[in-house]
Structure formats: structure tokens, C-alpha cells
Coordinates of C-alpha atoms in Angstrom, one line a residue:
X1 CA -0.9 -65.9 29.8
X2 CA 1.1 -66.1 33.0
X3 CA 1.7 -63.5 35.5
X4 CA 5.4 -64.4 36.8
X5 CA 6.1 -61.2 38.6
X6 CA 3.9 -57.6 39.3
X7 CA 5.9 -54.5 41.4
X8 CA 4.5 -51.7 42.7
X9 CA 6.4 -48.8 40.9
X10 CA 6.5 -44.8 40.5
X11 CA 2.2 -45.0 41.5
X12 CA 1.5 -47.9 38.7
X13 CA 2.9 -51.7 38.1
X14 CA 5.6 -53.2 36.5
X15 CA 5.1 -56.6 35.3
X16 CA 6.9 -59.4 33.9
X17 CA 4.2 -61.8 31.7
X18 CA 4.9 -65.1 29.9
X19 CA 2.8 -66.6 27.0
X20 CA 3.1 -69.4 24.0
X21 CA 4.0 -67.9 21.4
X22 CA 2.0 -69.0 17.5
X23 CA 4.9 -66.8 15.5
X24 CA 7.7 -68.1 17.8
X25 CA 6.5 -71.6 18.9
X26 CA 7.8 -71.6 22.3
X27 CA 7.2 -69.3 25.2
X28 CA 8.1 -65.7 25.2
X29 CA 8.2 -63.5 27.9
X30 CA 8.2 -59.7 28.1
X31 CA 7.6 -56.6 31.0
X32 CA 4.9 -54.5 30.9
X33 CA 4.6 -51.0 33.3
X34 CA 1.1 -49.5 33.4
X35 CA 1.1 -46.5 34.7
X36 CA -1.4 -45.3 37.7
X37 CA -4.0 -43.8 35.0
X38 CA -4.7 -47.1 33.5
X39 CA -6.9 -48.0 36.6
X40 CA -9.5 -45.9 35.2
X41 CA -9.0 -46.0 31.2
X42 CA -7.1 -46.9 27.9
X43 CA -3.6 -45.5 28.0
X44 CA -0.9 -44.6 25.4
X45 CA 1.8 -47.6 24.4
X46 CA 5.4 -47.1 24.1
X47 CA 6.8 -49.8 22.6
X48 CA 11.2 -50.3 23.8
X49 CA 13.2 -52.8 21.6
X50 CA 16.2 -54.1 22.9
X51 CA 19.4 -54.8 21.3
X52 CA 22.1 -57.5 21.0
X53 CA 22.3 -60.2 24.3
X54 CA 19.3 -58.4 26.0
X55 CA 16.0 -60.3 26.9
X56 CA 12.8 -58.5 27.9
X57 CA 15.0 -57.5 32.2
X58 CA 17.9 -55.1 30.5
X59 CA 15.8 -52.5 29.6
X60 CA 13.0 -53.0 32.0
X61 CA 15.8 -52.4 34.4
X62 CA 18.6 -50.5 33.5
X63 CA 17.1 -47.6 31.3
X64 CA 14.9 -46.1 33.6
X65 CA 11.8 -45.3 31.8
X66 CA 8.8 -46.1 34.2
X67 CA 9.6 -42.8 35.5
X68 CA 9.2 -41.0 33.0
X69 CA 6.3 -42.9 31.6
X70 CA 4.7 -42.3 34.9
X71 CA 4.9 -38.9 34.7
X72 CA 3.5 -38.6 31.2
X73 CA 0.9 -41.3 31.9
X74 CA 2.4 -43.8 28.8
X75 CA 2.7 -47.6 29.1
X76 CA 5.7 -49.2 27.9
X77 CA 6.5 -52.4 26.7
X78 CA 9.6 -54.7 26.6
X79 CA 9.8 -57.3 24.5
X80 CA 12.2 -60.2 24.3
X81 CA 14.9 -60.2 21.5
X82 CA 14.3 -63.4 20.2
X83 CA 12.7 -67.2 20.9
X84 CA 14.1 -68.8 24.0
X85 CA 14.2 -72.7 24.9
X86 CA 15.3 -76.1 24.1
X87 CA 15.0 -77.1 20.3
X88 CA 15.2 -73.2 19.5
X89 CA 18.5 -72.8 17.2
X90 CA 21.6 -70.7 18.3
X91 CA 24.5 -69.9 17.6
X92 CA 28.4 -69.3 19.5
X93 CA 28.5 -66.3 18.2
X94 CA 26.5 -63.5 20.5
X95 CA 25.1 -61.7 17.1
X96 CA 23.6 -64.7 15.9
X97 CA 20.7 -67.0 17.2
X98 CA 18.8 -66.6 20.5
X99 CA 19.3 -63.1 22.2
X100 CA 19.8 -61.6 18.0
X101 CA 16.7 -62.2 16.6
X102 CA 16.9 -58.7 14.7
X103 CA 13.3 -58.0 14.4
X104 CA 12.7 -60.4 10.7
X105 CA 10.9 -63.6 10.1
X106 CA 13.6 -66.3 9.3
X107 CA 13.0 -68.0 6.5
X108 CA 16.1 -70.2 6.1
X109 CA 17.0 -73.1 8.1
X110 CA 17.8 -73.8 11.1
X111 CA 16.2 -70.4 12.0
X112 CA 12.4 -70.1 10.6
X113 CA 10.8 -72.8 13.0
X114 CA 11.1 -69.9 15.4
X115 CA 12.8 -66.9 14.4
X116 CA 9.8 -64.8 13.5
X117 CA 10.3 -62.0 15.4
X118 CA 8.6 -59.4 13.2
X119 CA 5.2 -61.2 13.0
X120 CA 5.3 -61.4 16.8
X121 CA 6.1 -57.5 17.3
X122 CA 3.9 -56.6 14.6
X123 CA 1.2 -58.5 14.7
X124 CA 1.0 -61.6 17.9
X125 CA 1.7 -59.5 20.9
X126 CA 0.2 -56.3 19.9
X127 CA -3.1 -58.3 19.4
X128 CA -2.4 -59.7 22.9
X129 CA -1.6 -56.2 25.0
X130 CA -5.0 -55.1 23.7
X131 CA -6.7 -58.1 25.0
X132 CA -5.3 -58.4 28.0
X133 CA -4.5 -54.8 29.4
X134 CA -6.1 -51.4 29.4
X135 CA -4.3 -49.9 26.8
X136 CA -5.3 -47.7 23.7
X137 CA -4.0 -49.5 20.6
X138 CA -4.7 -46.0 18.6
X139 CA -2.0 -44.5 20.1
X140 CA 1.6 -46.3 19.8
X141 CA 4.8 -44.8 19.7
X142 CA 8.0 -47.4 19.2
X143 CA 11.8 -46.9 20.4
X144 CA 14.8 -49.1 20.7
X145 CA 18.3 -49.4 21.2
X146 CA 21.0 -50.6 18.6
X147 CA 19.5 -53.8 17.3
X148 CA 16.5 -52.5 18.7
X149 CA 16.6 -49.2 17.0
X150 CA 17.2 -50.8 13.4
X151 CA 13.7 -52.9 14.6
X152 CA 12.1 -49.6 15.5
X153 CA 13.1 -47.6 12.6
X154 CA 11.9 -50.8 10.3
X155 CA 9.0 -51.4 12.0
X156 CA 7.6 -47.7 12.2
X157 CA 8.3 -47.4 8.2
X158 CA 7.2 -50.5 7.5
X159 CA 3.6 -50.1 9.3
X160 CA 2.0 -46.9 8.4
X161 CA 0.1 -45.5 10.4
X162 CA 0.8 -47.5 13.0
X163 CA 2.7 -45.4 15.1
X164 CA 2.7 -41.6 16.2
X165 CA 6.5 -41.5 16.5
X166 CA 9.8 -43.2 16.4
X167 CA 12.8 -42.7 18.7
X168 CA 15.8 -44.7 18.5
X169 CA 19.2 -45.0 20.7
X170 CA 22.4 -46.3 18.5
X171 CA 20.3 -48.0 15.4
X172 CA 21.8 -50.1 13.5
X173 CA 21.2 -48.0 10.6
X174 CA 22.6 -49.5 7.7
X175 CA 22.7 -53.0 8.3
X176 CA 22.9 -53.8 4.6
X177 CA 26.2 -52.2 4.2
X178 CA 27.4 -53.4 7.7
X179 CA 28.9 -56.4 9.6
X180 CA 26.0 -56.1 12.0
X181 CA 23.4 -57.1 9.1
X182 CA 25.0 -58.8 6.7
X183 CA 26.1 -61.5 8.4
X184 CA 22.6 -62.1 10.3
X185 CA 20.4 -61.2 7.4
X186 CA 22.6 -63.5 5.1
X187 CA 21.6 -66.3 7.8
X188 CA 18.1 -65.6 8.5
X189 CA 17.1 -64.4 5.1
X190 CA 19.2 -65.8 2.4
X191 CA 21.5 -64.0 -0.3
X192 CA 19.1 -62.4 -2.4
X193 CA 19.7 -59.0 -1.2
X194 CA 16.2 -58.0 -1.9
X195 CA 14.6 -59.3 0.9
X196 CA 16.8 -57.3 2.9
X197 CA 15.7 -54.0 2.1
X198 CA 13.0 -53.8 4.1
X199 CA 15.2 -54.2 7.1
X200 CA 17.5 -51.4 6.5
X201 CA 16.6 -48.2 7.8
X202 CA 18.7 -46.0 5.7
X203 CA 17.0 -47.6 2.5
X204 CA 13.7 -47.6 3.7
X205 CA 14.0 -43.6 4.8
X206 CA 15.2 -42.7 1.4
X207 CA 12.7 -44.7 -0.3
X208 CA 9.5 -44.3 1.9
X209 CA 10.0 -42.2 5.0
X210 CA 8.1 -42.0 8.0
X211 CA 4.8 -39.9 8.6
X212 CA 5.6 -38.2 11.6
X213 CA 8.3 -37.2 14.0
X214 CA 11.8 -39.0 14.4
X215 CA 14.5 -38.8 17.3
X216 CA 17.5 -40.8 16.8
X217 CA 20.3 -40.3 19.2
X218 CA 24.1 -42.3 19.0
X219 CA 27.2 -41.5 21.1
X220 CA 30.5 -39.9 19.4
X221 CA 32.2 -42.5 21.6
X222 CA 29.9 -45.2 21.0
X223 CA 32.8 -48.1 20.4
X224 CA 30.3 -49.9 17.4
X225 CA 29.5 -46.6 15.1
X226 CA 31.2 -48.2 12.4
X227 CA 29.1 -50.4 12.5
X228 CA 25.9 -48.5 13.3
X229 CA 26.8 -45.9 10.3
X230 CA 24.8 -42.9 11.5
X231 CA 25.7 -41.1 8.5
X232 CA 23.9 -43.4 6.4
X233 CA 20.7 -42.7 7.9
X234 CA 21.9 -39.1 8.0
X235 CA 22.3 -39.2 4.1
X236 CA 18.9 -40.5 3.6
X237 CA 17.1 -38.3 5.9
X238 CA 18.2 -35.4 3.7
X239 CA 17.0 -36.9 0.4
X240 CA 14.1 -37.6 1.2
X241 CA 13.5 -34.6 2.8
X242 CA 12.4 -36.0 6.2
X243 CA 11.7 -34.5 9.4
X244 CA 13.7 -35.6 11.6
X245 CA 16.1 -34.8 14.8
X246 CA 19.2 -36.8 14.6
X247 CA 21.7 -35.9 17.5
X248 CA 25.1 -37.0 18.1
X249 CA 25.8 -37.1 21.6
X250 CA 29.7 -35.8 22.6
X251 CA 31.7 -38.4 24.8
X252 CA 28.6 -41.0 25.1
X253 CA 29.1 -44.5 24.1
X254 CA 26.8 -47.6 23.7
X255 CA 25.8 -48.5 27.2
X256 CA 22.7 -48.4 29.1
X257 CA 24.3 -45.1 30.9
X258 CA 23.7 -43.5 27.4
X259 CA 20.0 -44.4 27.1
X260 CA 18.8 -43.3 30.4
X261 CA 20.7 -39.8 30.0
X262 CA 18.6 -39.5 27.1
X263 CA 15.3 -41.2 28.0
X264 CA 13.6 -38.2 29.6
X265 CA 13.9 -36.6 26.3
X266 CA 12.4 -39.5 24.0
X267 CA 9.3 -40.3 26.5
X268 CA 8.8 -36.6 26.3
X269 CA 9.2 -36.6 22.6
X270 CA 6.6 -39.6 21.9
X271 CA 4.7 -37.6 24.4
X272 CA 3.8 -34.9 22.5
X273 CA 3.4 -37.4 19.5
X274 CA 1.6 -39.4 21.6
X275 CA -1.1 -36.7 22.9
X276 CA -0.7 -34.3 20.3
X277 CA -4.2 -35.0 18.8

């Protein structure tokens, strides 16, 4: 693993780390902030997935978390969106290929060489933060933003037990009834619909749930809600009985300005989670 960059920020570091990937073949990069407290022990992991164009910088600069991870003593994490490089396959499109990875392992062509995103999140670079840093693997908490949200979501109700809590900014919550799904799952899955349905939040809550708290947040102004289809996950919430905060946010759209209004409150919410035992 290579350091490329370490800062000084709000008492702890925030670093920028590069590695080869096995579930990605190429190199991946992502940032890492420890807080001050992991000079002396294993701290909590907040895990931040980005959406749609972002790599691992967007988030790491634009939604203001160290802060607030400083202050509760929580680590956070920013992964890339996809694999990066020459001989990596892409697309025109920006919802399709490198920077739209959307948290699945590919299997059709040209896509699965490298588009295994959810073996890396779930299982290559988890394994690595617990080598290489002073963290406390027993206590994760995940969170995203649009793309990232629908990888959250997925992820926590895929993994039990895994995480304390899930938070999520915009999700794509339905991507199975959606242009933002179809369309990518279609290409990196196939058309047998099935293997899709452990990608979709909205099924996945009705069907399975989540065992512990979940904060989802989307702006009434947000220009993709259409497409994000809060209601879905809305509807499902209810029938399985599930609790769970979902807030829509007046005059807030889909930008970075809506995630750091709202960040305080979901580092505070995995917080609690986080600590709460």
C-alpha cells in the first residue's frame, strides 16, 4: 500500500492511500481520516459511499465530515466508485463504466475483468483497513450519497450484522423500477431480473430489513427524485414494519450543499449506533 498524501486535520489525519486491487485488478485508491484517539486505540469506522462521477476526493472534500468525526472520535472512509486505468472498460455515458461502478460484481462482458465493486467494499478493503490501521472492525456504521446510498442501503441489508447503522443522502432507492438501475444493472448483470434484487433497496427492505437504525435523507428539490423514488423505499419501510427515519428535506436538491447541511446529524446518528453498546 502507498501512502500518496497525509494532512494534518481537525487534531487527527486525513489520508489518501493507493493499493492493487485482487477484486478490481488495477489500483484503487481511497481517503482515510483517523481521528486524534486512534493514536492510542482501535476506533469506530464510518464507511461514506460516493455517487455518480465521484472518485474517493468529492466526498473527502466537499461534505465535511472530518469534523464531525473528530468530534465524535469515528474514522471514515472514502472509497472510490469504481476501477480506474488503462484496459479498464468505460463507457460515454457518465452513468455507465468507470466513475458508476454501483456497488455489484459485473458479471457480463466487457465489465467483470474489473467491475467488482461489491467484493472489494465488502470484503478486499475492509480486510485491508484492519490490517493496516487502528481501527475496530466490530463497530462499522455505512453511509452514502445517491449511487452511494443505494450501495449503503444494499450493503448494510445484505451483510448482517455487519454494521450498527445505515444513513443514506438521495439513494437510489428503487433502481429496479428506475432509469438509474436498469440501464446499469442490465449491463453489468444481465436480464435475468433476479440477480438484481439484491441490489434494490426497496426490495430488499420489504423482504429482509435491516437490524438496527436507518436515516435516509433526499431533497424536495432534488432535480433526480424521479429517479431516486423515495416513496418506494417509503412503501417498503411500512410493510415491513421497519424502523426507520426517512426525512424529506424542503427546497434541498442533490448537491454536495445538501449532504454537508445534513452530515452533523448522520455522524451523530451512527454515533449513538456506533457507541451505543
Amino acid at each position: 500500500m502507498e501512502t500518496v498524501s497525509e494532512n494534518r486535520a481537525f487534531g487527527g489525519t486525513q489520508g489518501v492511500y493507493r493499493h492493487t486491487s485482487t477484486s478490481t485488478n488495477c489500483e484503487m485508491t481511497f481517503g482515510l481520516f483517523l481521528p486524534e484517539e486512534a493514536k492510542d486505540g482501535p476506533v469506530p469506522l464510518l464507511w461514506y459511499l460516493s455517487g455518480l462521477t465521484c472518485t474517493h476526493e468529492n466526498a473527502m472534500t466537499k461534505a465535511g465530515a472530518q469534523a464531525w468525526c473528530a468530534e465524535q472520535g469515528i474514522a471514515i472512509v472514502f472509497p472510490d466508485t469504481s476501477p480506474r486505468g488503462e484496459g479498464v472498460a468505460n463507457d460515454d455515458a457518465y452513468d455507465l463504466g468507470q466513475g458508476a461502478g454501483f456497488y455489484v460484481n459485473a458479471t457480463e462482458e466487457p465489465w467483470a475483468p474489473h467491475f467488482q465493486m461489491w467484493d472489494y467494499i465488502a470484503e478486499e478493503l475492509p480486510t485491508l483497513l484492519g490490517e493496516k490501521f487502528n481501527l475496530d472492525m466490530d463497530r462499522q456504521a455505512i453511509t452514502g450519497h445517491s449511487m452511494g446510498g443505494h450501495g449503503a442501503l444494499t450493503l448494510a441489508m445484505n451483510l448482517p450484522g455487519r454494521f450498527k447503522s445505515v444513513s443514506a443522502f438521495a439513494p437510489i432507492s428503487n433502481p429496479t423500477a428506475s432509469d438509474w438501475g436498469r440501464k446499469q444493472l442490465s449491463a453489468y448483470l444481465g436480464d435475468d431480473e433476479a440477480a438484481w434484487a439484491k441490489h434494490d433497496a426497496s426490495l430488499l427492505m420489504a423482504e429482509v430489513g435491516f437490524d438496527g437504525p436507518v436515516l435516509v435523507d433526499t431533497g424536495t428539490n432534488d432535480q433526480f427524485i424521479d429517479l431516486l423514488k423515495p416513496e418506494a423505499l417509503a412503501n417498503a419501510v411500512a410493510t415491513k414494519r421497519q424502523h426507520a427515519t426517512l426525512r424529506l428535506q424542503k427546497g434541498y436538491d442533490h448537491s454536495y450543499f445538501f449532504v454537508s447541511t445534513f452530515m452533523e446529524d448522520h455522524v451523530s446518528f451512527h454515533a449513538e449506533a456506533l457507541y451505543g453498546e
